[in-house]
PDB file of C-alpha atoms in Angstrom:
ATOM      1  CA  MET E   1     -42.542   1.104 -57.070  1.00 55.00           C
ATOM      2  CA  ASN E   2     -40.103  -0.487 -59.353  1.00 58.00           C
ATOM      3  CA  GLU E   3     -37.283   2.054 -58.118  1.00 61.00           C
ATOM      4  CA  GLN E   4     -37.855   1.150 -54.473  1.00 61.00           C
ATOM      5  CA  LEU E   5     -37.297  -2.406 -55.786  1.00 58.00           C
ATOM      6  CA  GLN E   6     -34.506  -1.512 -57.858  1.00 59.00           C
ATOM      7  CA  THR E   7     -32.469   0.176 -54.491  1.00 64.00           C
ATOM      8  CA  LEU E   8     -33.384  -2.698 -52.394  1.00 61.00           C
ATOM      9  CA  GLU E   9     -31.889  -4.930 -54.802  1.00 61.00           C
ATOM     10  CA  HIS E  10     -28.919  -3.194 -55.535  1.00 57.00           C
ATOM     11  CA  ALA E  11     -27.844  -2.439 -51.335  1.00 59.00           C
ATOM     12  CA  GLN E  12     -28.339  -6.289 -50.947  1.00 61.00           C
ATOM     13  CA  GLN E  13     -25.956  -6.995 -53.804  1.00 58.00           C
ATOM     14  CA  THR E  14     -23.669  -4.444 -52.459  1.00 63.00           C
ATOM     15  CA  ALA E  15     -23.952  -6.009 -49.156  1.00 57.00           C
ATOM     16  CA  ILE E  16     -23.142  -9.431 -50.581  1.00 58.00           C
ATOM     17  CA  ASP E  17     -20.117  -7.683 -52.330  1.00 56.00           C
ATOM     18  CA  LEU E  18     -18.914  -6.429 -49.234  1.00 52.00           C
ATOM     19  CA  ALA E  19     -19.515  -9.754 -47.009  1.00 57.00           C
ATOM     20  CA  ILE E  20     -17.383 -11.442 -49.878  1.00 60.00           C
ATOM     21  CA  GLN E  21     -14.858  -9.241 -49.888  1.00 58.00           C
ATOM     22  CA  PHE E  22     -14.255  -7.995 -46.628  1.00 59.00           C
ATOM     23  CA  GLY E  23     -16.148 -11.289 -44.264  1.00 63.00           C
ATOM     24  CA  PRO E  24     -13.301 -13.336 -44.386  1.00 69.00           C
ATOM     25  CA  ARG E  25     -10.694 -10.644 -43.461  1.00 69.00           C
ATOM     26  CA  LEU E  26     -12.521  -9.611 -40.596  1.00 71.00           C
ATOM     27  CA  LEU E  27     -13.187 -13.373 -39.684  1.00 74.00           C
ATOM     28  CA  ALA E  28      -9.613 -13.772 -39.980  1.00 74.00           C
ATOM     29  CA  ALA E  29      -9.316 -10.217 -37.743  1.00 73.00           C
ATOM     30  CA  LEU E  30     -11.253 -11.452 -35.013  1.00 78.00           C
ATOM     31  CA  LEU E  31      -9.593 -14.918 -34.586  1.00 81.00           C
ATOM     32  CA  ILE E  32      -6.319 -13.667 -34.400  1.00 77.00           C
ATOM     33  CA  LEU E  33      -7.632 -11.092 -31.853  1.00 79.00           C
ATOM     34  CA  ALA E  34      -8.803 -14.019 -29.502  1.00 83.00           C
ATOM     35  CA  ALA E  35      -5.542 -15.547 -30.218  1.00 82.00           C
ATOM     36  CA  GLY E  36      -3.551 -13.011 -29.125  1.00 80.00           C
ATOM     37  CA  TYR E  37      -6.185 -12.841 -25.991  1.00 82.00           C
ATOM     38  CA  TYR E  38      -5.299 -16.282 -25.071  1.00 83.00           C
ATOM     39  CA  VAL E  39      -1.603 -16.144 -25.703  1.00 82.00           C
ATOM     40  CA  GLY E  40      -1.201 -12.959 -23.409  1.00 81.00           C
ATOM     41  CA  ARG E  41      -3.145 -14.961 -20.770  1.00 84.00           C
ATOM     42  CA  TRP E  42      -0.731 -17.396 -21.187  1.00 86.00           C
ATOM     43  CA  VAL E  43       2.475 -15.298 -21.737  1.00 81.00           C
ATOM     44  CA  GLY E  44       1.503 -13.546 -18.321  1.00 81.00           C
ATOM     45  CA  ARG E  45       0.919 -16.914 -16.282  1.00 83.00           C
ATOM     46  CA  ALA E  46       4.174 -18.259 -17.444  1.00 83.00           C
ATOM     47  CA  ALA E  47       5.837 -14.569 -16.516  1.00 80.00           C
ATOM     48  CA  ASP E  48       4.484 -14.497 -13.460  1.00 80.00           C
ATOM     49  CA  SER E  49       5.586 -17.642 -12.264  1.00 82.00           C
ATOM     50  CA  MET E  50       8.765 -17.313 -13.332  1.00 79.00           C
ATOM     51  CA  LEU E  51       8.831 -14.149 -11.484  1.00 72.00           C
ATOM     52  CA  VAL E  52       7.489 -15.440  -8.168  1.00 76.00           C
ATOM     53  CA  LYS E  53      10.186 -17.744  -8.764  1.00 74.00           C
ATOM     54  CA  LEU E  54      12.817 -14.958  -8.473  1.00 68.00           C
ATOM     55  CA  GLY E  55      11.098 -13.458  -5.417  1.00 67.00           C
ATOM     56  CA  LEU E  56       9.687 -10.144  -6.897  1.00 65.00           C
ATOM     57  CA  ASP E  57       7.956  -7.878  -5.587  1.00 65.00           C
ATOM     58  CA  ALA E  58       4.294  -8.550  -6.031  1.00 69.00           C
ATOM     59  CA  THR E  59       3.077  -5.287  -7.036  1.00 66.00           C
ATOM     60  CA  LEU E  60       5.992  -4.713  -9.328  1.00 67.00           C
ATOM     61  CA  ARG E  61       5.112  -7.991 -10.698  1.00 73.00           C
ATOM     62  CA  LEU E  62       1.622  -7.754 -11.218  1.00 76.00           C
ATOM     63  CA  LEU E  63       2.416  -4.004 -13.200  1.00 71.00           C
ATOM     64  CA  LEU E  64       5.304  -6.497 -15.617  1.00 75.00           C
ATOM     65  CA  VAL E  65       2.513  -9.245 -16.218  1.00 79.00           C
ATOM     66  CA  ARG E  66       0.073  -6.634 -17.465  1.00 80.00           C
ATOM     67  CA  MET E  67       2.251  -4.706 -19.155  1.00 78.00           C
ATOM     68  CA  LEU E  68       3.770  -8.050 -21.339  1.00 81.00           C
ATOM     69  CA  ARG E  69       0.078  -9.157 -21.391  1.00 83.00           C
ATOM     70  CA  ILE E  70      -0.991  -5.403 -22.637  1.00 82.00           C
ATOM     71  CA  LEU E  71       2.260  -5.726 -25.310  1.00 82.00           C
ATOM     72  CA  VAL E  72       1.485  -9.214 -26.715  1.00 80.00           C
ATOM     73  CA  LEU E  73      -2.240  -8.360 -27.355  1.00 81.00           C
ATOM     74  CA  GLY E  74      -1.310  -4.788 -29.091  1.00 80.00           C
ATOM     75  CA  LEU E  75       1.184  -6.934 -31.545  1.00 80.00           C
ATOM     76  CA  PHE E  76      -1.837  -8.998 -32.484  1.00 79.00           C
ATOM     77  CA  LEU E  77      -4.050  -5.903 -32.680  1.00 80.00           C
ATOM     78  CA  ILE E  78      -1.602  -4.682 -35.667  1.00 76.00           C
ATOM     79  CA  MET E  79      -1.535  -7.773 -37.215  1.00 76.00           C
ATOM     80  CA  ALA E  80      -5.413  -8.219 -37.617  1.00 74.00           C
ATOM     81  CA  LEU E  81      -5.191  -4.280 -38.863  1.00 73.00           C
ATOM     82  CA  GLN E  82      -2.991  -5.542 -41.274  1.00 71.00           C
ATOM     83  CA  ASN E  83      -4.806  -8.012 -42.098  1.00 69.00           C
ATOM     84  CA  LEU E  84      -7.857  -5.962 -43.124  1.00 68.00           C
ATOM     85  CA  GLY E  85      -5.748  -3.928 -45.198  1.00 67.00           C
ATOM     86  CA  VAL E  86      -5.462  -0.895 -42.715  1.00 63.00           C
ATOM     87  CA  GLN E  87      -2.921   2.021 -43.152  1.00 64.00           C
ATOM     88  CA  LEU E  88      -1.280   1.991 -40.042  1.00 60.00           C
ATOM     89  CA  LEU E  89       1.510   4.902 -40.513  1.00 61.00           C
ATOM     90  CA  PRO E  90      -1.584   7.208 -40.556  1.00 64.00           C
ATOM     91  CA  LEU E  91      -3.672   5.687 -37.709  1.00 55.00           C
ATOM     92  CA  ILE E  92      -0.544   6.515 -35.853  1.00 62.00           C
ATOM     93  CA  ALA E  93      -0.220   9.719 -37.029  1.00 59.00           C
ATOM     94  CA  GLY E  94      -3.766  10.403 -35.786  1.00 57.00           C
ATOM     95  CA  LEU E  95      -3.365   8.565 -32.536  1.00 58.00           C
ATOM     96  CA  GLY E  96      -0.459  10.518 -31.512  1.00 61.00           C
ATOM     97  CA  VAL E  97      -2.343  13.701 -31.896  1.00 55.00           C
ATOM     98  CA  ALA E  98      -5.147  12.864 -30.307  1.00 57.00           C
ATOM     99  CA  GLY E  99      -2.439  11.452 -27.688  1.00 56.00           C
ATOM    100  CA  ALA E 100      -1.013  14.652 -27.100  1.00 53.00           C
ATOM    101  CA  GLY E 101      -4.631  16.371 -26.720  1.00 53.00           C
ATOM    102  CA  ILE E 102      -5.273  13.763 -24.004  1.00 51.00           C
ATOM    103  CA  ALA E 103      -1.855  14.388 -21.873  1.00 49.00           C
ATOM    104  CA  LEU E 104      -2.736  17.699 -21.765  1.00 49.00           C
ATOM    105  CA  ALA E 105      -6.466  17.071 -20.450  1.00 46.00           C
ATOM    106  CA  MET E 106      -5.177  14.649 -17.634  1.00 47.00           C
ATOM    107  CA  GLN E 107      -1.951  16.315 -16.577  1.00 51.00           C
ATOM    108  CA  GLY E 108      -3.015  14.929 -13.199  1.00 56.00           C
ATOM    109  CA  VAL E 109      -3.932  11.496 -13.841  1.00 67.00           C
ATOM    110  CA  LEU E 110      -0.831  11.418 -15.946  1.00 71.00           C
ATOM    111  CA  GLY E 111       0.865  12.807 -12.799  1.00 74.00           C
ATOM    112  CA  ASN E 112      -0.246   9.902 -10.820  1.00 76.00           C
ATOM    113  CA  LEU E 113       0.894   7.262 -12.883  1.00 76.00           C
ATOM    114  CA  ALA E 114       4.576   8.641 -13.298  1.00 79.00           C
ATOM    115  CA  ALA E 115       4.727   8.738  -9.673  1.00 82.00           C
ATOM    116  CA  GLY E 116       3.185   4.942  -9.342  1.00 80.00           C
ATOM    117  CA  LEU E 117       6.108   3.748 -11.632  1.00 80.00           C
ATOM    118  CA  THR E 118       8.514   5.747  -9.352  1.00 82.00           C
ATOM    119  CA  ILE E 119       7.194   4.081  -6.333  1.00 83.00           C
ATOM    120  CA  ILE E 120       6.834   0.509  -7.732  1.00 78.00           C
ATOM    121  CA  PHE E 121      10.369   0.959  -8.910  1.00 80.00           C
ATOM    122  CA  THR E 122      12.389   2.752  -6.161  1.00 82.00           C
ATOM    123  CA  ARG E 123      10.420   0.390  -3.695  1.00 84.00           C
ATOM    124  CA  PRO E 124      10.290   3.414  -0.770  1.00 87.00           C
ATOM    125  CA  PHE E 125       7.859   0.989   0.919  1.00 89.00           C
ATOM    126  CA  LYS E 126       6.184  -2.390   0.765  1.00 86.00           C
ATOM    127  CA  VAL E 127       2.665  -4.187   1.388  1.00 86.00           C
ATOM    128  CA  GLY E 128       2.038  -4.280   4.710  1.00 86.00           C
ATOM    129  CA  GLU E 129       4.521  -1.865   6.074  1.00 90.00           C
ATOM    130  CA  TYR E 130       3.189   0.961   7.946  1.00 91.00           C
ATOM    131  CA  ILE E 131       4.212   4.543   6.771  1.00 91.00           C
ATOM    132  CA  SER E 132       3.728   8.007   7.465  1.00 89.00           C
ATOM    133  CA  ILE E 133       3.541  10.834   5.287  1.00 86.00           C
ATOM    134  CA  VAL E 134       1.535  13.714   4.014  1.00 77.00           C
ATOM    135  CA  ASP E 135      -0.210  13.920   7.359  1.00 82.00           C
ATOM    136  CA  GLU E 136      -1.518  10.776   7.301  1.00 86.00           C
ATOM    137  CA  GLU E 137      -0.476   7.459   8.314  1.00 87.00           C
ATOM    138  CA  GLY E 138      -1.122   3.619   8.268  1.00 89.00           C
ATOM    139  CA  MET E 139      -0.575  -0.108   7.135  1.00 90.00           C
ATOM    140  CA  VAL E 140      -0.101  -0.337   2.999  1.00 90.00           C
ATOM    141  CA  GLU E 141      -2.453  -2.281   1.956  1.00 89.00           C
ATOM    142  CA  GLU E 142      -2.186  -1.297  -2.052  1.00 86.00           C
ATOM    143  CA  ILE E 143       0.020   0.080  -4.529  1.00 86.00           C
ATOM    144  CA  LYS E 144      -1.232   0.987  -7.200  1.00 82.00           C
ATOM    145  CA  LEU E 145      -0.504   2.987 -10.576  1.00 80.00           C
ATOM    146  CA  PHE E 146      -2.440   5.979  -9.749  1.00 83.00           C
ATOM    147  CA  ASN E 147      -2.692   5.579  -5.881  1.00 87.00           C
ATOM    148  CA  THR E 148      -1.665   4.251  -2.786  1.00 90.00           C
ATOM    149  CA  VAL E 149      -4.241   2.534  -0.314  1.00 91.00           C
ATOM    150  CA  LEU E 150      -3.432   3.096   3.959  1.00 92.00           C
ATOM    151  CA  SER E 151      -5.265   0.742   6.250  1.00 89.00           C
ATOM    152  CA  HIS E 152      -5.881   2.262   9.968  1.00 82.00           C
ATOM    153  CA  PRO E 153      -6.363   0.820  13.155  1.00 77.00           C
ATOM    154  CA  ASP E 154      -9.751   1.852  13.356  1.00 80.00           C
ATOM    155  CA  ARG E 155     -10.673  -0.262   9.754  1.00 82.00           C
ATOM    156  CA  SER E 156     -10.740   2.804   7.706  1.00 88.00           C
ATOM    157  CA  ARG E 157      -8.784   3.181   4.671  1.00 90.00           C
ATOM    158  CA  VAL E 158      -7.054   6.085   3.389  1.00 90.00           C
ATOM    159  CA  VAL E 159      -6.384   6.979  -0.544  1.00 91.00           C
ATOM    160  CA  ILE E 160      -3.642   8.696  -1.496  1.00 90.00           C
ATOM    161  CA  PRO E 161      -3.002   9.969  -4.882  1.00 89.00           C
ATOM    162  CA  ASN E 162       0.512   8.931  -6.202  1.00 88.00           C
ATOM    163  CA  ARG E 163       1.622  12.291  -7.046  1.00 86.00           C
ATOM    164  CA  LYS E 164       1.472  13.288  -3.170  1.00 86.00           C
ATOM    165  CA  ILE E 165       3.766  10.936  -2.101  1.00 87.00           C
ATOM    166  CA  ALA E 166       6.579  10.927  -4.485  1.00 82.00           C
ATOM    167  CA  GLY E 167       8.941  13.792  -3.330  1.00 78.00           C
ATOM    168  CA  GLU E 168       7.683  13.862   0.033  1.00 82.00           C
ATOM    169  CA  ILE E 169       9.322  13.029   3.121  1.00 87.00           C
ATOM    170  CA  LEU E 170       8.371   9.345   4.418  1.00 89.00           C
ATOM    171  CA  HIS E 171       8.561   7.897   7.901  1.00 90.00           C
ATOM    172  CA  ASN E 172       8.521   4.286   6.993  1.00 91.00           C
ATOM    173  CA  PHE E 173       8.098   1.872  10.071  1.00 89.00           C
ATOM    174  CA  GLY E 174       8.443  -1.342   8.559  1.00 87.00           C
ATOM    175  CA  THR E 175       6.827  -4.142  10.168  1.00 86.00           C
ATOM    176  CA  LEU E 176       8.052  -3.646  13.231  1.00 89.00           C
ATOM    177  CA  ARG E 177       6.720  -0.296  16.048  1.00 89.00           C
ATOM    178  CA  GLN E 178       8.368   0.755  19.349  1.00 91.00           C
ATOM    179  CA  LEU E 179       6.226   1.325  21.910  1.00 92.00           C
ATOM    180  CA  ASP E 180       6.844   4.577  24.126  1.00 91.00           C
ATOM    181  CA  VAL E 181       5.268   3.665  27.336  1.00 92.00           C
ATOM    182  CA  VAL E 182       6.293   6.009  30.760  1.00 92.00           C
ATOM    183  CA  VAL E 183       5.552   5.545  34.083  1.00 91.00           C
ATOM    184  CA  GLY E 184       6.410   6.860  37.572  1.00 90.00           C
ATOM    185  CA  VAL E 185       7.470   5.894  40.461  1.00 92.00           C
ATOM    186  CA  ALA E 186       8.327   7.749  44.052  1.00 90.00           C
ATOM    187  CA  TYR E 187      11.438   8.261  44.796  1.00 89.00           C
ATOM    188  CA  ASP E 188      11.551   6.134  47.815  1.00 88.00           C
ATOM    189  CA  ALA E 189      10.856   3.326  45.716  1.00 88.00           C
ATOM    190  CA  ASP E 190      13.683   0.711  45.184  1.00 89.00           C
ATOM    191  CA  ILE E 191      14.419   1.538  41.468  1.00 91.00           C
ATOM    192  CA  LYS E 192      16.285  -1.503  40.685  1.00 91.00           C
ATOM    193  CA  ARG E 193      13.204  -3.709  41.500  1.00 92.00           C
ATOM    194  CA  ALA E 194      10.922  -1.733  39.431  1.00 92.00           C
ATOM    195  CA  LEU E 195      13.068  -2.009  36.390  1.00 93.00           C
ATOM    196  CA  ALA E 196      13.153  -5.992  36.892  1.00 92.00           C
ATOM    197  CA  ALA E 197       9.578  -6.265  37.456  1.00 92.00           C
ATOM    198  CA  ILE E 198       9.270  -4.158  34.589  1.00 92.00           C
ATOM    199  CA  ARG E 199      11.833  -6.153  32.475  1.00 93.00           C
ATOM    200  CA  ASP E 200       9.731  -9.506  33.566  1.00 92.00           C
ATOM    201  CA  LEU E 201       6.651  -8.761  32.535  1.00 92.00           C
ATOM    202  CA  LEU E 202       7.822  -7.829  28.929  1.00 93.00           C
ATOM    203  CA  ILE E 203       9.577 -11.094  28.731  1.00 91.00           C
ATOM    204  CA  ALA E 204       6.014 -12.693  29.623  1.00 91.00           C
ATOM    205  CA  HIS E 205       3.876 -10.783  27.025  1.00 91.00           C
ATOM    206  CA  PRO E 206       3.390 -12.833  24.133  1.00 91.00           C
ATOM    207  CA  LYS E 207       3.152  -9.829  21.946  1.00 91.00           C
ATOM    208  CA  ILE E 208       6.331  -8.302  22.718  1.00 92.00           C
ATOM    209  CA  LEU E 209       9.398  -9.076  20.651  1.00 91.00           C
ATOM    210  CA  ARG E 210      12.388 -10.678  22.108  1.00 89.00           C
ATOM    211  CA  GLU E 211      14.905  -8.832  19.270  1.00 88.00           C
ATOM    212  CA  PRO E 212      15.319  -6.025  19.306  1.00 88.00           C
ATOM    213  CA  GLU E 213      15.612  -5.873  22.829  1.00 90.00           C
ATOM    214  CA  PRO E 214      13.245  -3.717  24.643  1.00 91.00           C
ATOM    215  CA  MET E 215      14.517  -0.423  26.089  1.00 92.00           C
ATOM    216  CA  ILE E 216      14.144  -0.027  29.966  1.00 93.00           C
ATOM    217  CA  HIS E 217      15.613   2.930  31.428  1.00 92.00           C
ATOM    218  CA  VAL E 218      15.262   5.748  33.639  1.00 92.00           C
ATOM    219  CA  LEU E 219      14.186   9.136  31.593  1.00 91.00           C
ATOM    220  CA  ALA E 220      13.697  11.907  33.989  1.00 90.00           C
ATOM    221  CA  LEU E 221      13.508  12.997  37.572  1.00 90.00           C
ATOM    222  CA  ALA E 222      10.722  14.768  37.517  1.00 85.00           C
ATOM    223  CA  ASP E 223       8.934  16.876  40.482  1.00 82.00           C
ATOM    224  CA  PHE E 224       7.619  14.349  42.248  1.00 84.00           C
ATOM    225  CA  LYS E 225       8.460  10.925  40.596  1.00 89.00           C
ATOM    226  CA  VAL E 226      11.003   9.287  39.145  1.00 91.00           C
ATOM    227  CA  GLN E 227       9.985   8.493  34.986  1.00 92.00           C
ATOM    228  CA  ILE E 228      10.889   5.149  33.549  1.00 93.00           C
ATOM    229  CA  ALA E 229      10.976   4.652  29.898  1.00 94.00           C
ATOM    230  CA  ILE E 230       9.131   1.514  28.426  1.00 93.00           C
ATOM    231  CA  ARG E 231      10.462   0.931  25.091  1.00 94.00           C
ATOM    232  CA  PRO E 232       9.844  -2.604  23.402  1.00 94.00           C
ATOM    233  CA  TRP E 233       8.926  -3.723  20.072  1.00 93.00           C
ATOM    234  CA  THR E 234       6.278  -5.218  18.853  1.00 93.00           C
ATOM    235  CA  SER E 235       4.569  -6.197  15.479  1.00 90.00           C
ATOM    236  CA  VAL E 236       2.702  -3.241  13.487  1.00 86.00           C
ATOM    237  CA  ALA E 237      -0.526  -5.049  13.996  1.00 84.00           C
ATOM    238  CA  ASP E 238      -0.291  -5.447  17.641  1.00 88.00           C
ATOM    239  CA  PHE E 239       0.882  -1.571  18.289  1.00 88.00           C
ATOM    240  CA  HIS E 240      -2.500  -0.072  19.603  1.00 85.00           C
ATOM    241  CA  THR E 241      -3.699  -2.704  21.798  1.00 88.00           C
ATOM    242  CA  THR E 242      -0.330  -4.133  23.277  1.00 91.00           C
ATOM    243  CA  SER E 243       0.499   0.007  24.406  1.00 89.00           C
ATOM    244  CA  GLY E 244      -2.829  -0.020  26.558  1.00 89.00           C
ATOM    245  CA  GLU E 245      -1.941  -3.709  27.920  1.00 92.00           C
ATOM    246  CA  ILE E 246       1.911  -3.091  29.033  1.00 93.00           C
ATOM    247  CA  THR E 247       0.522   0.191  30.736  1.00 91.00           C
ATOM    248  CA  GLN E 248      -1.999  -2.012  33.119  1.00 92.00           C
ATOM    249  CA  ALA E 249       0.359  -4.749  33.158  1.00 92.00           C
ATOM    250  CA  VAL E 250       2.892  -1.955  34.774  1.00 92.00           C
ATOM    251  CA  LEU E 251       0.250  -0.685  36.952  1.00 92.00           C
ATOM    252  CA  GLU E 252      -1.119  -4.183  38.529  1.00 92.00           C
ATOM    253  CA  THR E 253       2.752  -5.238  38.805  1.00 91.00           C
ATOM    254  CA  PHE E 254       3.493  -2.038  40.588  1.00 91.00           C
ATOM    255  CA  HIS E 255       0.664  -2.949  43.052  1.00 90.00           C
ATOM    256  CA  GLU E 256       1.802  -6.422  43.696  1.00 90.00           C
ATOM    257  CA  CYS E 257       4.951  -5.688  44.359  1.00 88.00           C
ATOM    258  CA  GLY E 258       4.271  -2.950  46.832  1.00 89.00           C
ATOM    259  CA  ILE E 259       6.002  -0.405  44.262  1.00 90.00           C
ATOM    260  CA  PRO E 260       4.187   3.102  44.739  1.00 89.00           C
ATOM    261  CA  ILE E 261       3.264   4.962  41.815  1.00 86.00           C
ATOM    262  CA  PRO E 262       2.683   8.814  43.689  1.00 84.00           C
ATOM    263  CA  LEU E 263       0.097  11.232  42.973  1.00 79.00           C
ATOM    264  CA  PRO E 264       1.220  14.681  42.445  1.00 76.00           C
ATOM    265  CA  GLN E 265       1.891  16.830  45.193  1.00 71.00           C
ATOM    266  CA  ARG E 266       1.920  20.606  46.130  1.00 73.00           C
ATOM    267  CA  GLU E 267       3.544  22.112  49.316  1.00 74.00           C
ATOM    268  CA  VAL E 268       2.050  24.988  50.587  1.00 79.00           C
ATOM    269  CA  ARG E 269       3.150  27.223  53.610  1.00 80.00           C
ATOM    270  CA  LEU E 270       1.445  30.316  54.712  1.00 79.00           C
ATOM    271  CA  LEU E 271       3.974  32.940  56.135  1.00 78.00           C
ATOM    272  CA  GLY E 272       2.971  35.187  58.845  1.00 68.00           C
ATOM    273  CA  ALA E 273      -0.711  35.973  60.123  1.00 54.00           C
ATOM    274  CA  ALA E 274      -3.762  37.379  57.910  1.00 51.00           C
TER     275      ALA E 274
END
């Protein structure tokens, strides 16, 4: 019983000695880390405000602010470890060896990270633009370090790993898209009147842009009709709805103006008697 009491007393005394020896250092280290957290937030807000005034892209601005916060917190972490008496050189060497193993195990993730940094700094597209790449298309909703998120008109979302984007052929429509509506009129119709009617309805349509100027021209002389191409510009958000609206408006306008829209025709001749 006496031996157990002595062991307990020894453990208590050891704990007290350690608390006296390392307690103040540990408290100081925690205070340094807390200060680093708040200093990092303050520096991040100040940098973000400055970058906003410079008109920097939102994605790049967010990346720079995060990197700056991590850098500030890392500096305070080093100060805290030094205050605890930790030898940094062996720790850095150990982290280097561990980092090499982690890098080998996470090649795909690091590839996405490298591609994400490439996209952010080269800026082949921006948030709000409509792009087509790797058999997918949509409006750019988010550009992250590891992936890019596209939104579709059907309100679905496509998440593409950044390594699938870097090095691929990219079609960037920007914030505008050109409609491609083709209508047909009869050969005996007044073509000039049909073109004028189309031009008037495009001018009156609220979703059609005045600049760039809409393109309206005769496209081809088909078997039983004259094909007219209607190629106005609209915003990406209005593209799909406007295409149907223009097609319907052309049909109604042609009916009101008496411009004939021909049906497919085939002439069959019977030669000789059966």
